[in-house]
Structure formats: structure tokens, C-alpha cells
mmCIF file of C-alpha atoms in Angstrom:
data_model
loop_
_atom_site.group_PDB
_atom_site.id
_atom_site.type_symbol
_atom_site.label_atom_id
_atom_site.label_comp_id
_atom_site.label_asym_id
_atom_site.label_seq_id
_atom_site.Cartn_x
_atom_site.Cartn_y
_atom_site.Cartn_z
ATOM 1 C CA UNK C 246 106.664 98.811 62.420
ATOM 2 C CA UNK C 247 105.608 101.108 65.159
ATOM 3 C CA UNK C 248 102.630 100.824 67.645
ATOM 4 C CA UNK C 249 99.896 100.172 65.014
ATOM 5 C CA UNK C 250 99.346 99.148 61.317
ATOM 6 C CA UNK C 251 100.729 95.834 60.123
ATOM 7 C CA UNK C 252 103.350 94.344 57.128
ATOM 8 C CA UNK C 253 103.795 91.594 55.416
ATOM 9 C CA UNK C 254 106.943 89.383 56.449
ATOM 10 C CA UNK C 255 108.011 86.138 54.395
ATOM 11 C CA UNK C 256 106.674 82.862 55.582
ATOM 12 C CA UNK C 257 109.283 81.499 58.096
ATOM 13 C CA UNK C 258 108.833 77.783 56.536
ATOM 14 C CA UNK C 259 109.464 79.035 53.036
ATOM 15 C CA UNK C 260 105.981 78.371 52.357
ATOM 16 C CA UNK C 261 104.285 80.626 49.223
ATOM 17 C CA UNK C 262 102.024 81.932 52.048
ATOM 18 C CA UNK C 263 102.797 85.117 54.246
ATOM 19 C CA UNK C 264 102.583 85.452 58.157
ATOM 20 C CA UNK C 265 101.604 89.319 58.929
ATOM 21 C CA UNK C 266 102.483 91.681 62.051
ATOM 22 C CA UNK C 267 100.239 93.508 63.842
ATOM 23 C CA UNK C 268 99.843 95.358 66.915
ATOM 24 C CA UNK C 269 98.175 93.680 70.055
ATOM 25 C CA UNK C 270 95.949 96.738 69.954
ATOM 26 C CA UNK C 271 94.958 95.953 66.659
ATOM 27 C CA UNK C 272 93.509 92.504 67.845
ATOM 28 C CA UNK C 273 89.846 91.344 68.531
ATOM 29 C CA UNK C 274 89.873 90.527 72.182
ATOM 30 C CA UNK C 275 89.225 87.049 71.468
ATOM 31 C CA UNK C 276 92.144 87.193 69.630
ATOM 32 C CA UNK C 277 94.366 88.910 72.180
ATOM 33 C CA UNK C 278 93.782 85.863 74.784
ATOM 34 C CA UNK C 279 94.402 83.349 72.002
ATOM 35 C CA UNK C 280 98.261 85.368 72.174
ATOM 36 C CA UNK C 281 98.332 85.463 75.970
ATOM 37 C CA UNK C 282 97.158 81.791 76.525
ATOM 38 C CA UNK C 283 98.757 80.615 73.568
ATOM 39 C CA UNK C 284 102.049 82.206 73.248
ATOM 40 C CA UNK C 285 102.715 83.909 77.111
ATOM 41 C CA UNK C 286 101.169 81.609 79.304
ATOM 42 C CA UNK C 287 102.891 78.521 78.308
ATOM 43 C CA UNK C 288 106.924 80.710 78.252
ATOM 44 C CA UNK C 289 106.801 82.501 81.320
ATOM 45 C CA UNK C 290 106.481 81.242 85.076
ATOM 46 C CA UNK C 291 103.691 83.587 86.635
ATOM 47 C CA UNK C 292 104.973 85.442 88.880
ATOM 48 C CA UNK C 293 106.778 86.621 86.030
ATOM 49 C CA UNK C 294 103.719 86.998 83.731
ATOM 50 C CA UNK C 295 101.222 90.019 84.052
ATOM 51 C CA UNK C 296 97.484 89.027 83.954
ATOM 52 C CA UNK C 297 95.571 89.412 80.655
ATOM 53 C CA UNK C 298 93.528 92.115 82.104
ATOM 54 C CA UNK C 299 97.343 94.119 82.675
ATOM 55 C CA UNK C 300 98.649 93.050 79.242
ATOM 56 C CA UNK C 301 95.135 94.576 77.902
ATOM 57 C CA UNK C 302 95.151 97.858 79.572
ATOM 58 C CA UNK C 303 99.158 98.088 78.670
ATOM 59 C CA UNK C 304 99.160 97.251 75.325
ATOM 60 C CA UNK C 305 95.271 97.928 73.937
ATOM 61 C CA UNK C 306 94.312 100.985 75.378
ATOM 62 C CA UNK C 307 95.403 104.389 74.376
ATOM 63 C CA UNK C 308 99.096 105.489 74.677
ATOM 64 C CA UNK C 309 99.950 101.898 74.024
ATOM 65 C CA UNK C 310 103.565 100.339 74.872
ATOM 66 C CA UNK C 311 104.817 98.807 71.438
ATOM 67 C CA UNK C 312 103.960 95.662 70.301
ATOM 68 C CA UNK C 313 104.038 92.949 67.614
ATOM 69 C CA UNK C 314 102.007 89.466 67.498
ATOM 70 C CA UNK C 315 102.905 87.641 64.280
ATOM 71 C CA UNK C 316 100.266 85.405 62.813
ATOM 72 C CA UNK C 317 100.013 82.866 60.139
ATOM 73 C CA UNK C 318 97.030 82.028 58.673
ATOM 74 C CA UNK C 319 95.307 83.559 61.603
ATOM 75 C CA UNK C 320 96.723 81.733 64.252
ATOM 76 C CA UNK C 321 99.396 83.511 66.534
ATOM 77 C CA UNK C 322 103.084 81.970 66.439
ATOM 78 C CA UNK C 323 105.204 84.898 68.079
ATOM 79 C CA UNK C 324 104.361 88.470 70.299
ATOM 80 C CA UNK C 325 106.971 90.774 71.326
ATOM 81 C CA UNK C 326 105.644 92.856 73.789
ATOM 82 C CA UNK C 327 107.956 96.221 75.092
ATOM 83 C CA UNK C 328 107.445 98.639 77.805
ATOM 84 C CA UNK C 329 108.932 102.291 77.926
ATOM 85 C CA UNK C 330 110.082 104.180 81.215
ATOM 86 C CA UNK C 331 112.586 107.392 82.190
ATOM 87 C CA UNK C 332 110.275 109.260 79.114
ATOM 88 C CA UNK C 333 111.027 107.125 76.676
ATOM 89 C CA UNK C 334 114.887 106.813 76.978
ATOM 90 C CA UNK C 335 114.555 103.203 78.374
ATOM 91 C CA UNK C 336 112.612 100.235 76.202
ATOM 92 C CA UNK C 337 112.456 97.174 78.449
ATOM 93 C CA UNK C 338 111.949 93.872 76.114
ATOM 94 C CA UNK C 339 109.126 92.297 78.617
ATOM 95 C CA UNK C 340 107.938 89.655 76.677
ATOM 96 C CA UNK C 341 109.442 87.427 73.890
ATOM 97 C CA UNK C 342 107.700 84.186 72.974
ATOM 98 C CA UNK C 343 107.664 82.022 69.786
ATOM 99 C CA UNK C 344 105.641 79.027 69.130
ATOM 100 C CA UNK C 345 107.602 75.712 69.963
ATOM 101 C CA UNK C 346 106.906 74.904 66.425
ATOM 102 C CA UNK C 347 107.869 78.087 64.575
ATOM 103 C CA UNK C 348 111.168 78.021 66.638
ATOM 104 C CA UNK C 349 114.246 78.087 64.366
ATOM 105 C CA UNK C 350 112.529 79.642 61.600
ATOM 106 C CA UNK C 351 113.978 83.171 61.998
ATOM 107 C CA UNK C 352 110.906 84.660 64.178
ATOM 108 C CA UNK C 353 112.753 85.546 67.211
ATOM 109 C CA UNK C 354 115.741 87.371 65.010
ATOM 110 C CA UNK C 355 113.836 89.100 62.842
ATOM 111 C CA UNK C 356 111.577 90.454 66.189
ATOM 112 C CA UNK C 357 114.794 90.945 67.911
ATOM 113 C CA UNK C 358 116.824 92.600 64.841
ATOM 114 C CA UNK C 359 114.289 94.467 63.031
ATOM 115 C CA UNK C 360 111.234 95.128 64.750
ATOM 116 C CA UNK C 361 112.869 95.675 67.941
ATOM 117 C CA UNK C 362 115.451 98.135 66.404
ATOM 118 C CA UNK C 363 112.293 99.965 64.440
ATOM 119 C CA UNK C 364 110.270 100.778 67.884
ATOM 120 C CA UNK C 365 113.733 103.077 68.645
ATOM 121 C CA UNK C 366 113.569 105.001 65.573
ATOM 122 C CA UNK C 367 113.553 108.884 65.660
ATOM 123 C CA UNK C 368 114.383 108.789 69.266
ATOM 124 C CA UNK C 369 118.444 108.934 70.487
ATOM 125 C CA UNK C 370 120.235 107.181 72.800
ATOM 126 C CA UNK C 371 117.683 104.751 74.154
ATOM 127 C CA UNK C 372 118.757 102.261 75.991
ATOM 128 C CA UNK C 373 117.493 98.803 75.535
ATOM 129 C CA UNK C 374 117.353 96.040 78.074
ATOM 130 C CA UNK C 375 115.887 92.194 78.612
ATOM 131 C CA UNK C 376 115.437 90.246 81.215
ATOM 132 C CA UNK C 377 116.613 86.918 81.005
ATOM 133 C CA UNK C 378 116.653 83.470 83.316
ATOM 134 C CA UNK C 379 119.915 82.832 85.143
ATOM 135 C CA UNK C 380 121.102 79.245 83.786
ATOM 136 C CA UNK C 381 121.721 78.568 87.255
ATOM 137 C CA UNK C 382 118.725 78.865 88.443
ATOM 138 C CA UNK C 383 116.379 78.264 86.305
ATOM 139 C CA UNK C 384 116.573 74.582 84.080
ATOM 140 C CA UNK C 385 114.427 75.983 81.198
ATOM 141 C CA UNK C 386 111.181 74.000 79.477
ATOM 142 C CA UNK C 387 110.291 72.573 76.372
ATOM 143 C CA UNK C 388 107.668 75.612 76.482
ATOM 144 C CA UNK C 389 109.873 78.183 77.917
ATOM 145 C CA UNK C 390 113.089 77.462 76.534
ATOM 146 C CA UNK C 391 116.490 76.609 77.354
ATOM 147 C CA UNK C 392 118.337 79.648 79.125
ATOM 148 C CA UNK C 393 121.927 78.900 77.551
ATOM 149 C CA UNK C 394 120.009 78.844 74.423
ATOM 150 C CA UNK C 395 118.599 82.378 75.092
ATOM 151 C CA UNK C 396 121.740 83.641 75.949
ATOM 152 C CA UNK C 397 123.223 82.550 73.249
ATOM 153 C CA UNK C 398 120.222 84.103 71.123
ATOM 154 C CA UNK C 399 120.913 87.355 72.911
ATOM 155 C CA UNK C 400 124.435 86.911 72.182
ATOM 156 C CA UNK C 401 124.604 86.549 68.248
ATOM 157 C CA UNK C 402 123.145 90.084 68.068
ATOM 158 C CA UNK C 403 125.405 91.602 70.223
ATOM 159 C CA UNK C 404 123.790 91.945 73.684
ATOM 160 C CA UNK C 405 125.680 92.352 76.965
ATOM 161 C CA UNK C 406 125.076 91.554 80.335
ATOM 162 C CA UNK C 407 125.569 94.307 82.888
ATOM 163 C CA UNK C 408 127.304 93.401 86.271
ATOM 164 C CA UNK C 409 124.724 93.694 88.500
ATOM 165 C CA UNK C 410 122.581 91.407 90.780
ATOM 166 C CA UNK C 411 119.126 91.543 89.413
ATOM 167 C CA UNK C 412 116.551 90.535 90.128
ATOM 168 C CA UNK C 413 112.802 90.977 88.970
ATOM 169 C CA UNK C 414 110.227 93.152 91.316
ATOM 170 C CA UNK C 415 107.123 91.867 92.194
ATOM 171 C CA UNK C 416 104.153 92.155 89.851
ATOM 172 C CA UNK C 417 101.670 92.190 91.759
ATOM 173 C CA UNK C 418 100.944 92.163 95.299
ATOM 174 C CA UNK C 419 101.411 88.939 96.737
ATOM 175 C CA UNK C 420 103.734 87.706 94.456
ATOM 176 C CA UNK C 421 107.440 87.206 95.012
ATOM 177 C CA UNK C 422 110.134 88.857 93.302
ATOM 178 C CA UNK C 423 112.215 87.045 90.368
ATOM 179 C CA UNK C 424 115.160 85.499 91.645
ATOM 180 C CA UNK C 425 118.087 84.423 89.576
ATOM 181 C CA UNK C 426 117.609 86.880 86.465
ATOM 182 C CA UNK C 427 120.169 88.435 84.449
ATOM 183 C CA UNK C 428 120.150 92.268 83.269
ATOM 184 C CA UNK C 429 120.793 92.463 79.135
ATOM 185 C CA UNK C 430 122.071 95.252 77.293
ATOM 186 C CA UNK C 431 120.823 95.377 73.787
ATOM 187 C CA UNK C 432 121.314 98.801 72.192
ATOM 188 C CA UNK C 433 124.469 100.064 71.203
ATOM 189 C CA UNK C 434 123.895 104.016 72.014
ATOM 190 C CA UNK C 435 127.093 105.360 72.695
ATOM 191 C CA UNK C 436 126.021 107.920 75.348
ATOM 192 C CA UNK C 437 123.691 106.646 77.933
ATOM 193 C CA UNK C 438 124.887 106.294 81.439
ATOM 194 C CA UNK C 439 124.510 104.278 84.674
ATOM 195 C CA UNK C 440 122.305 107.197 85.941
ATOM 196 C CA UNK C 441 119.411 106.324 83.327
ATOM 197 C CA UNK C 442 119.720 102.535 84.111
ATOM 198 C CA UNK C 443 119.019 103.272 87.687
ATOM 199 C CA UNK C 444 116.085 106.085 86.674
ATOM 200 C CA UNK C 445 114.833 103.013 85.253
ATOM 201 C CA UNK C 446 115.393 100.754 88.032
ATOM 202 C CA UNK C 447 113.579 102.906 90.197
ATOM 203 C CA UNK C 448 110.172 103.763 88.215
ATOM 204 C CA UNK C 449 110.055 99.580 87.612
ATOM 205 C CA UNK C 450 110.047 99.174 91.130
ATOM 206 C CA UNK C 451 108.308 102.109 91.951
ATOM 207 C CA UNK C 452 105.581 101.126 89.528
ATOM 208 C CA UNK C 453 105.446 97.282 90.251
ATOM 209 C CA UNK C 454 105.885 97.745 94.147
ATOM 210 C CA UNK C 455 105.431 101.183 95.675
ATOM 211 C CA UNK C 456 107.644 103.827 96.719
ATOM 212 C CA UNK C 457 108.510 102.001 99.643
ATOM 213 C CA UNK C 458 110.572 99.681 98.277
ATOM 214 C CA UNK C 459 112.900 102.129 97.005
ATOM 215 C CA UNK C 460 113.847 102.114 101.084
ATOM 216 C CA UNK C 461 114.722 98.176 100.665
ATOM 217 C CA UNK C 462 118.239 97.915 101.193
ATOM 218 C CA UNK C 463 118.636 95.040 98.267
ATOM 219 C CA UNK C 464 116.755 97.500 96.235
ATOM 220 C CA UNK C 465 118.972 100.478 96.994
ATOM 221 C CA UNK C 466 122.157 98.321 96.610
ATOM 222 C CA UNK C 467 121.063 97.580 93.204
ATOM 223 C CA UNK C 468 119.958 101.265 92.389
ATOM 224 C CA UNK C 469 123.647 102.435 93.346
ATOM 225 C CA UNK C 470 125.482 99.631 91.511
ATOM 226 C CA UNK C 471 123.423 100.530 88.107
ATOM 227 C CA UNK C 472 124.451 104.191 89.078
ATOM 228 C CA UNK C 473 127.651 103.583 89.422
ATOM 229 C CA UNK C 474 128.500 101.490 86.164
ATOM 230 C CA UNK C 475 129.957 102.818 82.879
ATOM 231 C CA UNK C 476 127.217 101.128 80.443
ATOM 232 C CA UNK C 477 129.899 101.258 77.844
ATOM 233 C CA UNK C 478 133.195 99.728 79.545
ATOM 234 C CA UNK C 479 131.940 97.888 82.373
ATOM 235 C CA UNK C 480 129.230 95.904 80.085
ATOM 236 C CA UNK C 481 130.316 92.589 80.132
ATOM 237 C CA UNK C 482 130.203 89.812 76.929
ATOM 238 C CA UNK C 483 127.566 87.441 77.236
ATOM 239 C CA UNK C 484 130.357 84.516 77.660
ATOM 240 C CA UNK C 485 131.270 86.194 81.073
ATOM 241 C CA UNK C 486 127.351 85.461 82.539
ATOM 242 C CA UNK C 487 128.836 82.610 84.974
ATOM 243 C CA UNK C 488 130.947 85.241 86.351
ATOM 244 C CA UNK C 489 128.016 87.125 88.065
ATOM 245 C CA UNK C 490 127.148 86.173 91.480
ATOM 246 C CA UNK C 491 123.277 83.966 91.689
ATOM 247 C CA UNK C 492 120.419 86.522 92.740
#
């Protein structure tokens, strides 16, 4: 599925009814908070959350991000929501929620698997990363989620986690940066380099904080480590997570 339209997808209960994906932009407004104070607000801590008005103009206006909001009988029960940077070599997974009581029904692998894979088609070598909670530092939620749960999500379809210390950039002014976050590699592109993680690196942060802090030493340091790595070789397992140092 690509930025608009929608399809049919088998009830994840095994129920004779159907859910159906669409696009956020495809929404009624009223509809669009219903997936941001539904689904988004209850997952994600918020300085880690954009606003509704941000998700809006990202996702609803023209030259949309992808998206996908999966409803059953009307009512929304999972979004995906990507962003893309460094022209469209780079798809950031920002946003992956499922309803605490569609969880376990397939949702989040068929998202992650299928409609994930489909917003890379016809382009090459994109590289495809998440952000994810360190275990360490964040406990997880009924709501949000267990992080060794995630990882181990992440982990069944062949994600990595690349060696860095991450950490999130502010969203807004006023609000801190994520600490304690892990960097995911989910494509499996065999030519993209450290050079296009760190283009990446630098329009997030020069998008979400100013050019300035592009002069921030931690955010330098973490420009020349992505730089520096061999996204094939030097992409570590998922089991090797505890091996990175805490953010």
C-alpha cells in the first residue's frame, strides 16, 4: 500500500469480518484524533510524541510521509506512521502502535513485514531504521509495551542494532532530548553506507533542533560514529543490545 488508497486485510481474530488500511490522509479529522488519542497518545511518552497539529501537517497535507491506520469496524486498532529524509534514501519507522487488545493478533508483523517493506518499493537501497526504548532505561507500560518484548519483535524479522549511542533530538522547543534509545536497522540493502546514516542524523537534528546543534559536541560524536560504521559488518544482532553503553 503506498501513501493513499486502502485494502482489505483478514480480520486479526479470525472473525468473518475484515479490518481495512488506509492512509491517515485519507481520514476525517475527527477520525485522525480518534488515532492520535487513541492509538499514539497512550504508547509514547511526550516528549517523544509530536502534537496532533505536527502529525496533521506531516501526514495529511500534500507530499505526505507514508502511512497506515488499520481499522475494524470503524474504530482504529493500529497506525504506522514513517518519515523520509537524505531524498528518500532513509525511511525512519516514527510511530508503531497497536491496540492493547489487538496485540498478538499479527497487526504489528504484518505492518512491520508487509506494509513497511511496500512503502520501499521502486526505490533502491533505502535504508530503514526505528527507534526503540533502551530496556535499561525505560521499564515499559501496559500501554506502551514491554521493551525486551519490542526487541524481540524487531528481532524475529531480522533487525539489527547499530553500535552507536543514540539518542532522540528534541521535538520541539522546550522539550528534552530522548535518553536511553536504541538505533534499529531494518532493511537489508546491501549497499548503503555509514555516510547516509549520518546524512540522516544530521537533517533529524537539523530539522527537530536547528543548525546549531550540529555544533553540539554529543551531536557531532554521534554524526562521526554513524560515519564511520560499516552498516553491513559492524551491525550488531539484536541479542548483543546489552552490550551498548546507556545514552
Amino acid at each position: 500500500m503506498g501513501k493513499k488508497g486502502s485494502s482489505s486485510h483478514g480480520a486479526p481474530d479470525g472473525e468473518s469480518g475484515a479490518t481495512v488500511e488506509v492512509a491517515l490522509s485519507d481520514l476525517e479529522p475527527a477520525l485522525v484524533k480518534d488515532v492520535y488519542y487513541r492509538l499514539l497518545v497512550p504508547a509514547f511518552r511526550p516528549e517523544e510524541l509530536s502534537t496532533l497539529n505536527e502529525i496533521e501537517e506531516t501526514y495529511c497535507g500534500p507530499g505526505t510521509d507514508p502511512s497506515v491506520v488499520v481499522l475494524k469496524d470503524g474504530t482504529p486498532v493500529a497506525v504506522m506512521l514513517g518519515e523520509w529524509y537524505a531524498d528518500q534514501r532513509v525511511l525512519l519507522l516514527a510511530y508503531l502502535s497497536v491496540n492493547q487488545r489487538a496485540r498478538g493478533l499479527g497487526l504489528g508483523a504484518h505492518l512491520v513485514s508487509e506494509v513497511l517493506t511496500s512503502w520501499c518499493n521502486g526505490k533502491e537501497d533505502v535504508l530503514v531504521l526505528a527507534e526503540v526504548d533502551d530496556p535499561r532505561t525505560w521499564p515499559g507500560s501496559d500501554e506502551a509495551g514491554e521493551p525486551h518484548a519490542r526487541l524481540r519483535f524487531y528481532d524475529r524479522w531480522g533487525a539489527r542494532v547499530l553500535p552507536v549511542q543514540y539518542f532522540q533530538p528534541s521535538l520541539r522547543p522546550g522539550s528534552p532530548r530522548v535518553e536511553g534509545m536504541l538505533l534499529l536497522r531494518l532493511d537489508k540493502a546491501p549497499s548503503v553506507t555509514g555516510e547516509l546514516l549520518a546524512a540522516f542524523l544530521e537533517e533529524y537534528f537539523t530539522v527537530c533542533e536547528g543548525l546549531a546543534s550540529l555544533r553540539d559536541p554529543r551531536v557531532a560524536h554521534l554524526l562521526a560514529s554513524a560515519r564511520d560504521l560499516d552498516l553491513d559488518r559492524e551491525a550488531w544482532p539484536i541479542s548483543r543490545w546489552a552490550e551498548l553503553p546507556t545514552s
